[in-house]
Short mmCIF file of C-alpha atoms and ligand atoms in Angstrom, two decimals:
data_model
loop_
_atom_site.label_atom_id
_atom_site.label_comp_id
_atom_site.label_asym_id
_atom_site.label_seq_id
_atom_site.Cartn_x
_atom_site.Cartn_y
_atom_site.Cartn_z
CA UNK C 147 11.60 11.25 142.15
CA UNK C 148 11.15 11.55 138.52
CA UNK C 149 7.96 13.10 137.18
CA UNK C 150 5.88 13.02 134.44
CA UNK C 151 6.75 15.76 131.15
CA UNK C 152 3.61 17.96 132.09
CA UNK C 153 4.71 18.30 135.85
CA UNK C 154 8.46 18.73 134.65
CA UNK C 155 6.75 21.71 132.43
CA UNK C 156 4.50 23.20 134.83
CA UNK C 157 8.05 23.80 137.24
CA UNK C 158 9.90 24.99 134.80
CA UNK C 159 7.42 27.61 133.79
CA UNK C 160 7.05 28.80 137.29
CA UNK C 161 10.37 30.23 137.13
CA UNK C 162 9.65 31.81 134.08
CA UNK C 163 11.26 29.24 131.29
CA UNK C 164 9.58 29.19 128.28
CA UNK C 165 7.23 26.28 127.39
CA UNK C 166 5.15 24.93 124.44
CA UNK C 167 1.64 24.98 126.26
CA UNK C 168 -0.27 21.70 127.51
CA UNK C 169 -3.16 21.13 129.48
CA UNK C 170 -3.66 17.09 131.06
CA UNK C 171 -6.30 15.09 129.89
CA UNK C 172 -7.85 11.34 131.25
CA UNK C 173 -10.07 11.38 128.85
CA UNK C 174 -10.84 11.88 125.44
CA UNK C 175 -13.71 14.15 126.39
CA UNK C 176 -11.21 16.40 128.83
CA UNK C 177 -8.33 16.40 125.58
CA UNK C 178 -11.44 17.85 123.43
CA UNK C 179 -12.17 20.46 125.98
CA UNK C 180 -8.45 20.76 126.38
CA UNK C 181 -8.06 21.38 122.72
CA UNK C 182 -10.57 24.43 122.69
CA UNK C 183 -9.44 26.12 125.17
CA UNK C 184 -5.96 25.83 123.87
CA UNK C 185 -6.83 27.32 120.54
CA UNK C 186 -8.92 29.85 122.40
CA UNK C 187 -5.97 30.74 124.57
CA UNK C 188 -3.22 30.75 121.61
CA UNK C 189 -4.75 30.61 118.68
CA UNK C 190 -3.51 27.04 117.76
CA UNK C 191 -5.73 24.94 115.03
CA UNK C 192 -2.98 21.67 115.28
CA UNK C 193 -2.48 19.99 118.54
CA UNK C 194 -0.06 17.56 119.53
CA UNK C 195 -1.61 14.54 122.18
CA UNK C 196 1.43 13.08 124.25
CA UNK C 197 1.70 9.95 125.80
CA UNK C 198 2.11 10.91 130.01
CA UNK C 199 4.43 8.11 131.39
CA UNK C 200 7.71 8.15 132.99
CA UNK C 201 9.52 6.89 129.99
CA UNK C 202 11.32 8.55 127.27
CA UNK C 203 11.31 7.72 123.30
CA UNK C 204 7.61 8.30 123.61
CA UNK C 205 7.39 9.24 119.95
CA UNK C 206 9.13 6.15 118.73
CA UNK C 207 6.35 4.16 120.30
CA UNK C 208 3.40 5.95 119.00
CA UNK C 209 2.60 7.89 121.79
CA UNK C 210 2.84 11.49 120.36
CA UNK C 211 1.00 12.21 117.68
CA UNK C 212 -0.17 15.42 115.73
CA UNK C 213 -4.02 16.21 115.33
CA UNK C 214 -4.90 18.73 113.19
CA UNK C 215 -8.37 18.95 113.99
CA UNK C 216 -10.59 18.45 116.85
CA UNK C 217 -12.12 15.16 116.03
CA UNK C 218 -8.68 13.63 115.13
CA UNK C 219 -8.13 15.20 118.79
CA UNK C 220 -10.83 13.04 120.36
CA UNK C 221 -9.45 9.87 117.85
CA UNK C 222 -6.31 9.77 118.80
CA UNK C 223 -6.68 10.55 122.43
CA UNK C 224 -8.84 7.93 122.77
CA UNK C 225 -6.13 5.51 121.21
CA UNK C 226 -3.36 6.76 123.25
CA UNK C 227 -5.38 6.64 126.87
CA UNK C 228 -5.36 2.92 128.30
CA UNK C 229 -2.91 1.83 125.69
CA UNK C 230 0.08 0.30 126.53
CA UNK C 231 3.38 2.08 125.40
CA UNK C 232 6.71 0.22 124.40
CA UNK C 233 9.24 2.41 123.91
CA UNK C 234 12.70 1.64 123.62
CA UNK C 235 13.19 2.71 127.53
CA UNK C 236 10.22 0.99 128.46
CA UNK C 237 10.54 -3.10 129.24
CA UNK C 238 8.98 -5.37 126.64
CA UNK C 239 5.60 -5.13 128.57
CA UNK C 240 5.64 -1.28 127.78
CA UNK C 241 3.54 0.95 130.57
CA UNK C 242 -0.01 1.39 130.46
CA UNK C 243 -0.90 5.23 129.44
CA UNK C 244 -3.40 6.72 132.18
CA UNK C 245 -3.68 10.21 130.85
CA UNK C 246 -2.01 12.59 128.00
CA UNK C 247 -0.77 16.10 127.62
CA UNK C 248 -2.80 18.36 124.70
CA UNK C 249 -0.23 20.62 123.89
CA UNK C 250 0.08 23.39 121.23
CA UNK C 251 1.27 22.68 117.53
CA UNK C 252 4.85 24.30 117.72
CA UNK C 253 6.13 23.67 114.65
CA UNK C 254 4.14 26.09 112.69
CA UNK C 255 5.81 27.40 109.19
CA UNK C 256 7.28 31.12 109.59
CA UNK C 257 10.45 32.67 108.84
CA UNK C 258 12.48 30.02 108.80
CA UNK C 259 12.82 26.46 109.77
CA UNK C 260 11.76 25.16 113.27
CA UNK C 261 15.06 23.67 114.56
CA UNK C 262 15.52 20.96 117.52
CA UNK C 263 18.40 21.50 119.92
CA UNK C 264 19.47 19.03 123.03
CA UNK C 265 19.87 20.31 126.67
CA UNK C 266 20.42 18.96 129.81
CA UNK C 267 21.65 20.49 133.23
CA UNK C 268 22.77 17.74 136.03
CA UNK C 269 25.29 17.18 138.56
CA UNK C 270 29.12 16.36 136.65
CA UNK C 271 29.83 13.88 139.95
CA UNK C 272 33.52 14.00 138.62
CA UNK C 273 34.13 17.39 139.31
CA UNK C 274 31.36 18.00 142.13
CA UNK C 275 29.72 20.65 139.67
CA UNK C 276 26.53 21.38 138.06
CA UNK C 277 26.95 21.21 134.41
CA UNK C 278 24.64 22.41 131.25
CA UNK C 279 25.09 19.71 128.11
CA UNK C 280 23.85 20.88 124.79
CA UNK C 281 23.84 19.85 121.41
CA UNK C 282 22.80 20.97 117.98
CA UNK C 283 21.55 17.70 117.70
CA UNK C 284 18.12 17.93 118.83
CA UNK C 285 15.14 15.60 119.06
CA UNK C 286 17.10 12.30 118.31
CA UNK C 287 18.43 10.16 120.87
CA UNK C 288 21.10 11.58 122.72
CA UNK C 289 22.73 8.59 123.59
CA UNK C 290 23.26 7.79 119.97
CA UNK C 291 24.30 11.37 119.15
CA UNK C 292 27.24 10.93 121.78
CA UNK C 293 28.49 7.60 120.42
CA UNK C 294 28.68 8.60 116.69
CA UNK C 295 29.58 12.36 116.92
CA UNK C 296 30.80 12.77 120.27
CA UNK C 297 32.22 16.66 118.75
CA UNK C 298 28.98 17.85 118.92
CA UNK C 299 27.73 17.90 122.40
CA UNK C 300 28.92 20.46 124.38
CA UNK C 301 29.26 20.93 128.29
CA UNK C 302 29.41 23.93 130.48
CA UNK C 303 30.28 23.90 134.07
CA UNK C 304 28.78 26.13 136.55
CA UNK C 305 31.31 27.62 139.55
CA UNK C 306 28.92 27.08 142.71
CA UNK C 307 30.02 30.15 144.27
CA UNK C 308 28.94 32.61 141.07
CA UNK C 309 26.42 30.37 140.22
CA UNK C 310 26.07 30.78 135.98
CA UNK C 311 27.48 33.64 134.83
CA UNK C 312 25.95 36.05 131.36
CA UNK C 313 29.27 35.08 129.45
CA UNK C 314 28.43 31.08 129.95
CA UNK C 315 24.74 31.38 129.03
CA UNK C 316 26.09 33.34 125.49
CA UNK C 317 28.51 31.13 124.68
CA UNK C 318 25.85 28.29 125.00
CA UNK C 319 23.62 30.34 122.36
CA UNK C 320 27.00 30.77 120.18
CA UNK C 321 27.98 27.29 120.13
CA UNK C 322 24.26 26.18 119.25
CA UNK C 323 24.82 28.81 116.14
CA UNK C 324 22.47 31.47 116.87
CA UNK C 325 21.78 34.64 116.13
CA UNK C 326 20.25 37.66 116.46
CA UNK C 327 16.78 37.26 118.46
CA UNK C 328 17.38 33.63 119.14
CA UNK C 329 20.37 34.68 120.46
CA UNK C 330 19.10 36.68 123.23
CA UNK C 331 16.14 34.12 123.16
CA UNK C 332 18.40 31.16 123.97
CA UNK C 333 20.57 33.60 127.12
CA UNK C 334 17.44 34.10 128.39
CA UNK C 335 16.17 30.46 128.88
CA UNK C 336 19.61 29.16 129.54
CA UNK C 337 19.35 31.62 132.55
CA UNK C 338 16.07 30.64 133.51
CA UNK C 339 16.44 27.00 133.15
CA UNK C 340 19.85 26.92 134.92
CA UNK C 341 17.98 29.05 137.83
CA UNK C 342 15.25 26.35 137.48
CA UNK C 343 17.01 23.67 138.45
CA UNK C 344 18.65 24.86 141.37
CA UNK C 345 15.59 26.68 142.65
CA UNK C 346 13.43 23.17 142.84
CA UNK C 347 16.24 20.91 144.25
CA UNK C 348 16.13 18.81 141.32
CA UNK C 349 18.91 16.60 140.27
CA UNK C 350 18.41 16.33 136.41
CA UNK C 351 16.89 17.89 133.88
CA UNK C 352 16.67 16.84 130.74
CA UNK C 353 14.96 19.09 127.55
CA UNK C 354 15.07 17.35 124.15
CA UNK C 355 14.22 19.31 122.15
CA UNK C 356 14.53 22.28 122.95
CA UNK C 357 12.64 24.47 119.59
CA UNK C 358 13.74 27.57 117.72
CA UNK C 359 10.25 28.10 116.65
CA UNK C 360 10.12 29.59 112.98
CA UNK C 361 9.34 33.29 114.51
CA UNK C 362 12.48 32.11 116.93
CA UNK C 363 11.42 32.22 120.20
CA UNK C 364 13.46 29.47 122.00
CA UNK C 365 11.03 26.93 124.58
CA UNK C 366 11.08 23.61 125.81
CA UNK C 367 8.93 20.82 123.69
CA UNK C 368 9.83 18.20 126.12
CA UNK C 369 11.12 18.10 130.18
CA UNK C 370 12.10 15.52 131.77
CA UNK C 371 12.29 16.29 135.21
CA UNK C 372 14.07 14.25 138.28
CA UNK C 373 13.36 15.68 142.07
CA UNK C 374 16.04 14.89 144.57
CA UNK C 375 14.27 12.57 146.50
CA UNK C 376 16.79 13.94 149.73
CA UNK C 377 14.90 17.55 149.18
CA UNK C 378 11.07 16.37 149.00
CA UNK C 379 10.29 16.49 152.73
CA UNK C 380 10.74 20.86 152.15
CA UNK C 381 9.26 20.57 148.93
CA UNK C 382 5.73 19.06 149.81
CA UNK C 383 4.35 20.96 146.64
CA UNK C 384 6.50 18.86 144.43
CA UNK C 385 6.26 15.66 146.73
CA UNK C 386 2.69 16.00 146.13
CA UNK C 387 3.24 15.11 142.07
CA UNK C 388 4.58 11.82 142.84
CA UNK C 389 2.74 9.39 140.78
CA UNK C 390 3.12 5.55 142.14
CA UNK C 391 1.37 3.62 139.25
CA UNK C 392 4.41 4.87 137.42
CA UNK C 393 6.82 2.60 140.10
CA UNK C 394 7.49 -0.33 141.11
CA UNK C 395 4.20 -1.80 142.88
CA UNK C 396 7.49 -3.97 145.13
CA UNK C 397 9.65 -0.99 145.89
CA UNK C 398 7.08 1.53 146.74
CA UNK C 399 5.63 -0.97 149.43
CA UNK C 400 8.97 -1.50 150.75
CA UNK C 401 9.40 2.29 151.21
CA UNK C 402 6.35 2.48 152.86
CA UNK C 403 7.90 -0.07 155.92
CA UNK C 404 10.83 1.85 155.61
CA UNK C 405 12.67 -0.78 153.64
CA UNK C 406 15.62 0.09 151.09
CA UNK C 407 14.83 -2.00 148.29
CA UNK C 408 15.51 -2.12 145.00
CA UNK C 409 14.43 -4.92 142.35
CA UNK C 410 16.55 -6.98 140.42
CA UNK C 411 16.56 -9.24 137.56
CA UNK C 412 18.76 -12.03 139.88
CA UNK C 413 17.16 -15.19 141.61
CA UNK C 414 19.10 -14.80 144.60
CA UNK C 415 17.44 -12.74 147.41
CA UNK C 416 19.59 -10.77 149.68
CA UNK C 417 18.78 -9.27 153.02
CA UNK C 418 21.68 -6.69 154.48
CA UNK C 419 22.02 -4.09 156.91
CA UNK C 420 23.59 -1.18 155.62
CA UNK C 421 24.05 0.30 151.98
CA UNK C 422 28.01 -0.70 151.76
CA UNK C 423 27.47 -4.20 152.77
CA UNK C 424 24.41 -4.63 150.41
CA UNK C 425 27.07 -4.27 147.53
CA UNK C 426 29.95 -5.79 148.99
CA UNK C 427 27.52 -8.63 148.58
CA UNK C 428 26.36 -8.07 145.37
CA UNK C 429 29.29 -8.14 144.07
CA UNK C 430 29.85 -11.41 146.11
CA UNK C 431 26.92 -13.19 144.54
CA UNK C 432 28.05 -12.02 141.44
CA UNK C 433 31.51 -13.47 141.84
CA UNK C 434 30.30 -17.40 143.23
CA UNK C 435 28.59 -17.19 139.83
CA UNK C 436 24.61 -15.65 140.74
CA UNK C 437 22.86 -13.48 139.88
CA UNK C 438 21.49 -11.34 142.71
CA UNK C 439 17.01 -10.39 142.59
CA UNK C 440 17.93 -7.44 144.84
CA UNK C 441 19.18 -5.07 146.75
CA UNK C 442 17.74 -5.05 150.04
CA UNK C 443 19.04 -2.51 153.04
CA UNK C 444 16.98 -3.51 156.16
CA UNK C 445 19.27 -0.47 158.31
CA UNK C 446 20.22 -0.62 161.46
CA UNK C 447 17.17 -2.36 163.34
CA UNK C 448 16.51 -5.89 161.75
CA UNK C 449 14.48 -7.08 164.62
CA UNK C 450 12.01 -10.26 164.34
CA UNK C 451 9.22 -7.34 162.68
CA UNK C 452 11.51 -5.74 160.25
CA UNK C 453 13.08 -9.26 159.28
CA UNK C 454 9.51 -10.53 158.76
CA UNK C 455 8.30 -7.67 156.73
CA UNK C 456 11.38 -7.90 154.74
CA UNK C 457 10.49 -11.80 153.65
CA UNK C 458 7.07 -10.88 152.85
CA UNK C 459 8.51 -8.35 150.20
CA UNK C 460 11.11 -10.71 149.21
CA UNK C 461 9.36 -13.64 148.55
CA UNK C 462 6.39 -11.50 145.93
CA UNK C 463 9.34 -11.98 143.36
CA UNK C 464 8.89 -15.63 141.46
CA UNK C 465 11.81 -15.89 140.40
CA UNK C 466 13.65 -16.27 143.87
CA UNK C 467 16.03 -19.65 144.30
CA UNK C 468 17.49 -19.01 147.74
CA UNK C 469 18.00 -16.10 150.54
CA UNK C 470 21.44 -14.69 152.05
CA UNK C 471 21.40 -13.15 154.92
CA UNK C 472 24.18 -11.21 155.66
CA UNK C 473 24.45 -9.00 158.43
CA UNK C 474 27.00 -7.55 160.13
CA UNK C 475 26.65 -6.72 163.90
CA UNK C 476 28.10 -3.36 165.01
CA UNK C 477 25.07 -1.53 167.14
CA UNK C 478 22.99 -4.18 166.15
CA UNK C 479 23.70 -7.85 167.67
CA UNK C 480 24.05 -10.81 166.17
CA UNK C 481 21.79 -12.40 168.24
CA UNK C 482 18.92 -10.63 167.93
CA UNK C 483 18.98 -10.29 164.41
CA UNK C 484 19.23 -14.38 164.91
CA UNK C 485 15.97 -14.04 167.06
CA UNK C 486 14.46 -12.13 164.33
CA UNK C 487 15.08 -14.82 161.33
CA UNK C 488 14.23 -17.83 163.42
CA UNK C 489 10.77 -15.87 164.60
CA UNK C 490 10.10 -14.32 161.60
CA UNK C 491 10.49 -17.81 160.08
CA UNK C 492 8.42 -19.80 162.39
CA UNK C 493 5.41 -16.98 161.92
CA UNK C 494 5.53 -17.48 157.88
CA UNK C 495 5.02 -20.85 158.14
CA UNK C 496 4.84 -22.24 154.51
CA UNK C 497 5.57 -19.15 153.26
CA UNK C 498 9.21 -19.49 152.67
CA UNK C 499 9.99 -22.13 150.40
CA UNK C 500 13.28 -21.67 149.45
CA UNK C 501 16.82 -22.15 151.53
CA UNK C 502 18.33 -19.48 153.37
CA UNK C 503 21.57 -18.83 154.38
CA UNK C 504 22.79 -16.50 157.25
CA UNK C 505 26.11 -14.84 157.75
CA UNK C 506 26.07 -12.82 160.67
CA UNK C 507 29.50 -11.40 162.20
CA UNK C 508 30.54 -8.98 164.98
CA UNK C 509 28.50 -8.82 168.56
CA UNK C 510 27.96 -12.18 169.42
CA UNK C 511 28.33 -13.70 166.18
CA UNK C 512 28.93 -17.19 167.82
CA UNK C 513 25.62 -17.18 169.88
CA UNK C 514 23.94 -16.30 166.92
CA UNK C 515 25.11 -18.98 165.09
CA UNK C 516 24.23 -21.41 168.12
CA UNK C 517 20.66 -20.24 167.65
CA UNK C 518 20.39 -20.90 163.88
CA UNK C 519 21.66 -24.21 164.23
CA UNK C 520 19.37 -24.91 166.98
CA UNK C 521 16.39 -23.90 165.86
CA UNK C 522 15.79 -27.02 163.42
CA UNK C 523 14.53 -24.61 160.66
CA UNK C 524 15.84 -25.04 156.98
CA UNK C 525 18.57 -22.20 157.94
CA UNK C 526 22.21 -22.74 157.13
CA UNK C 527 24.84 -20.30 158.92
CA UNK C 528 28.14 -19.01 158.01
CA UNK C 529 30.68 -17.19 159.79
CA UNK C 530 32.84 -16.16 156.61
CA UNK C 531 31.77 -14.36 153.79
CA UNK C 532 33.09 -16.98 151.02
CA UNK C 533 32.04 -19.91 152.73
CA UNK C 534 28.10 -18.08 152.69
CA UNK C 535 28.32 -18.12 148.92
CA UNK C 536 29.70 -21.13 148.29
CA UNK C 537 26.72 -22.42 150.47
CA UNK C 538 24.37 -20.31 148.19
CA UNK C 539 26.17 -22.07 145.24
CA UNK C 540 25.44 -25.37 147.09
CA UNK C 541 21.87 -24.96 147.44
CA UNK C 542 21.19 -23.67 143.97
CA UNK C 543 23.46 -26.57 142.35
P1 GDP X 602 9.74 11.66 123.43
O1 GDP X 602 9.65 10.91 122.14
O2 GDP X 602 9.25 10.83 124.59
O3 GDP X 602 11.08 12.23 123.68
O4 GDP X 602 8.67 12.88 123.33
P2 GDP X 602 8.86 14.40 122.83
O5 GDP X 602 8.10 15.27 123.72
O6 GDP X 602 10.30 14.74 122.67
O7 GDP X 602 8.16 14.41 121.42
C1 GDP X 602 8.63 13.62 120.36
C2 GDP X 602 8.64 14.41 119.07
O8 GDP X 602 7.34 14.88 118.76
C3 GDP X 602 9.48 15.67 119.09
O9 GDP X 602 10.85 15.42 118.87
C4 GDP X 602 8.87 16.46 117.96
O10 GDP X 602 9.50 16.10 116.74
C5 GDP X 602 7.43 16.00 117.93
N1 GDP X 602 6.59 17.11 118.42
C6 GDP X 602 6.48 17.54 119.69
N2 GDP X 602 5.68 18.63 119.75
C7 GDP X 602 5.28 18.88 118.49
C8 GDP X 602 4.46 19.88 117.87
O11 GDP X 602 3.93 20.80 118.50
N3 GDP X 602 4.27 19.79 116.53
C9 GDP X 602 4.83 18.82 115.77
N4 GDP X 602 4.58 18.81 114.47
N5 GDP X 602 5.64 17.88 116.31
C10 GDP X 602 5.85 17.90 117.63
MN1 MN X 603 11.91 14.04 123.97
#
């Protein structure tokens, strides 16, 4: 479950992880308020408004911006709210901004130069380890950082048994070329953040940048925060941060019904019992030449209910051409899974308008294929895998 940057922030300051200091506003009247009691709380005359949607390169897009006084405050959070961001991890529609974090102006002159560093701490599923990645190269996009100089991001692994050790956390604050209080600035939130992440089950985080302020205290400017989803039902504080408008409006009603699904750019709809299958025939559709609109796990009960609710969340996408069903009858049998289509079917009526195809194989395969034939619906069956996708190539020709 990801979450938006002022959640991400108010986590990792409950375990004591330094963090430039926000408060959420819906409205242009709350970011004024917001504002005040900001400066009134840290003395800050410059705040920064921030776009609040699960999508990174925020900045890129126009959605952070720097006010340095409290009418610009009110200006441009009243641009920001309602608008619709594009960013280059958004899709060309961009996401609609419902409400914006007023944070403190952290890049205040001092000393010396505010610098931006990169750091991450997620699961290396090579080695089965946690790992911390960290770069000098702050701010920028990461991405681009590690295709043109690869050299300087850096990666630290983390033995589960010692869990990060004091040597680790200073050699992360050597290699980002610190010094003196920064130094011990940067062991300290290395510590913290590593702690963090274990602490709240999450599965990534992800801090760019992270600021050497010019008086060198070392926070976190930006979080982006993912919760494994596996851990929510003990974590019903967290759970409780989920925000839907930021999902898909198709996926989170299939999770409500208890659906797997996941949306595609394809035109061919697939309906599957169990995750392996699902992209066993993915890659099936893929290889006959399609392109697949799903990926659609109905588990281990596709009854005549489940089937039905699975057509209804199917057939919301436009773009479909034709179904596959392919099922594979182990508990389950064939049969009734057979029952389930040709019911499901008859109760949608006019609803389905495109061909379907069902392989089903295992527990009476053969009577299930007796029913589909019989049941004088626009269903083709298939008993082998290839021959269902060369029917799906049929249809769509
Ligand atoms: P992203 O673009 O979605 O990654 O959003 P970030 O939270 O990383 O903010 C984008 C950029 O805004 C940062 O890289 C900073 O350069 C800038 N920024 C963030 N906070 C401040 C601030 O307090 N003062 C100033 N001047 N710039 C800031
Ligand atoms: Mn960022």
């Amino acid at each position: 479950m990801n979450l938006h940057e002022y959640q991400g922030k108010e986590i990792l300051s409950s375990f004591g992880v330094r963090v430039q200091r926000g408060i959420v506003a819906q409205t242009a009247d709350e970011a004024l308020a917001a504002a005040k009691k900001l400066t009134e709380e840290t003395g800050t005359g410059w705040h920064v408004i921030k776009a609040q949607v699960h999508a990174g390169g925020r900045g890129k897009g126009g959605g952070v911006k720097l006010a340095k006084n409290l009418d610009e405050v009110r200006e441009i959070a009243d641009q920001i709210i309602g608008m619709n961001l594009i960013t280059p991890q958004t899709s060309a529609e961009g996401k609609k901004v419902h409400q914006v974090l007023i944070a403190e102006d952290v890049y205040y002159p001092g000393d010396s130069e505010p610098e931006e560093y990169y750091m991450s701490v997620l699961l290396n599923r090579g080695t089965g380890r946690n790992m911390i990645m960290y770069s000098t190269e702050g701010g920028m996009d990461i991405e681009a950082v590690a295709e043109e100089t690869p050299h300087l991001i850096f990666t630290e692994e983390i033995d589960p048994a010692t869990g990060l050790l004091p040597f680790q956390a200073r050699k992360v604050a050597f290699n980002l070329g610190l010094s003196g209080a920064a130094f011990k600035e940067m062991t300290k939130f290395v510590t913290a953040l590593y702690k963090a992440y274990t602490d709240s089950d999450s599965s990534l985080f992800e801090i760019n940048p992270v600021l050497k302020t010019s008086d060198d205290k070392i926070m976190a400017v930006d979080a982006k925060v993912t919760i494994d989803d596996n851990a929510l039902f003990r974590r019903k504080d967290y759970a409780a941060m989920r925000d839907v408008r930021e999902e898909n409006p198709v996926e989170v009603e299939a999770k409500e019904v208890g659906l797997n699904y996941v949306d595609l750019d394809g035109y061919v709809v697939f309906m599957v019992n169990g995750a392996g299958l699902s992209i066993a025939t993915m890659d099936l559709i893929k290889m006959a030449g399609g392109e697949p609109a799903n990926f659609l796990d109905v588990g281990g009960t596709a009854d005549a209910k489940r089937v039905e609710e699975a057509f209804r969340i199917i057939l919301k996408d436009p773009n479909v051409k034709a179904i596959l069903i392919n099922i594979f009858g182990g508990i389950v049998r064939c049969d009734r899974v057979a029952q389930g289509v040709v019911d499901a079917y008859k109760n949608m009526g006019d609803a389905i308008n495109v061909p379907i195809i069902v392989r089903l194989q295992g527990t009476n395969a053969d009577l299930a294929k007796e029913l589909i034939d019989n049941s004088g619906l626009d269903v083709q069956s298939a008993v082998q895998f290839q021959e269902a996708a060369d029917k799906v190539q049929t249809v769509l020709a």
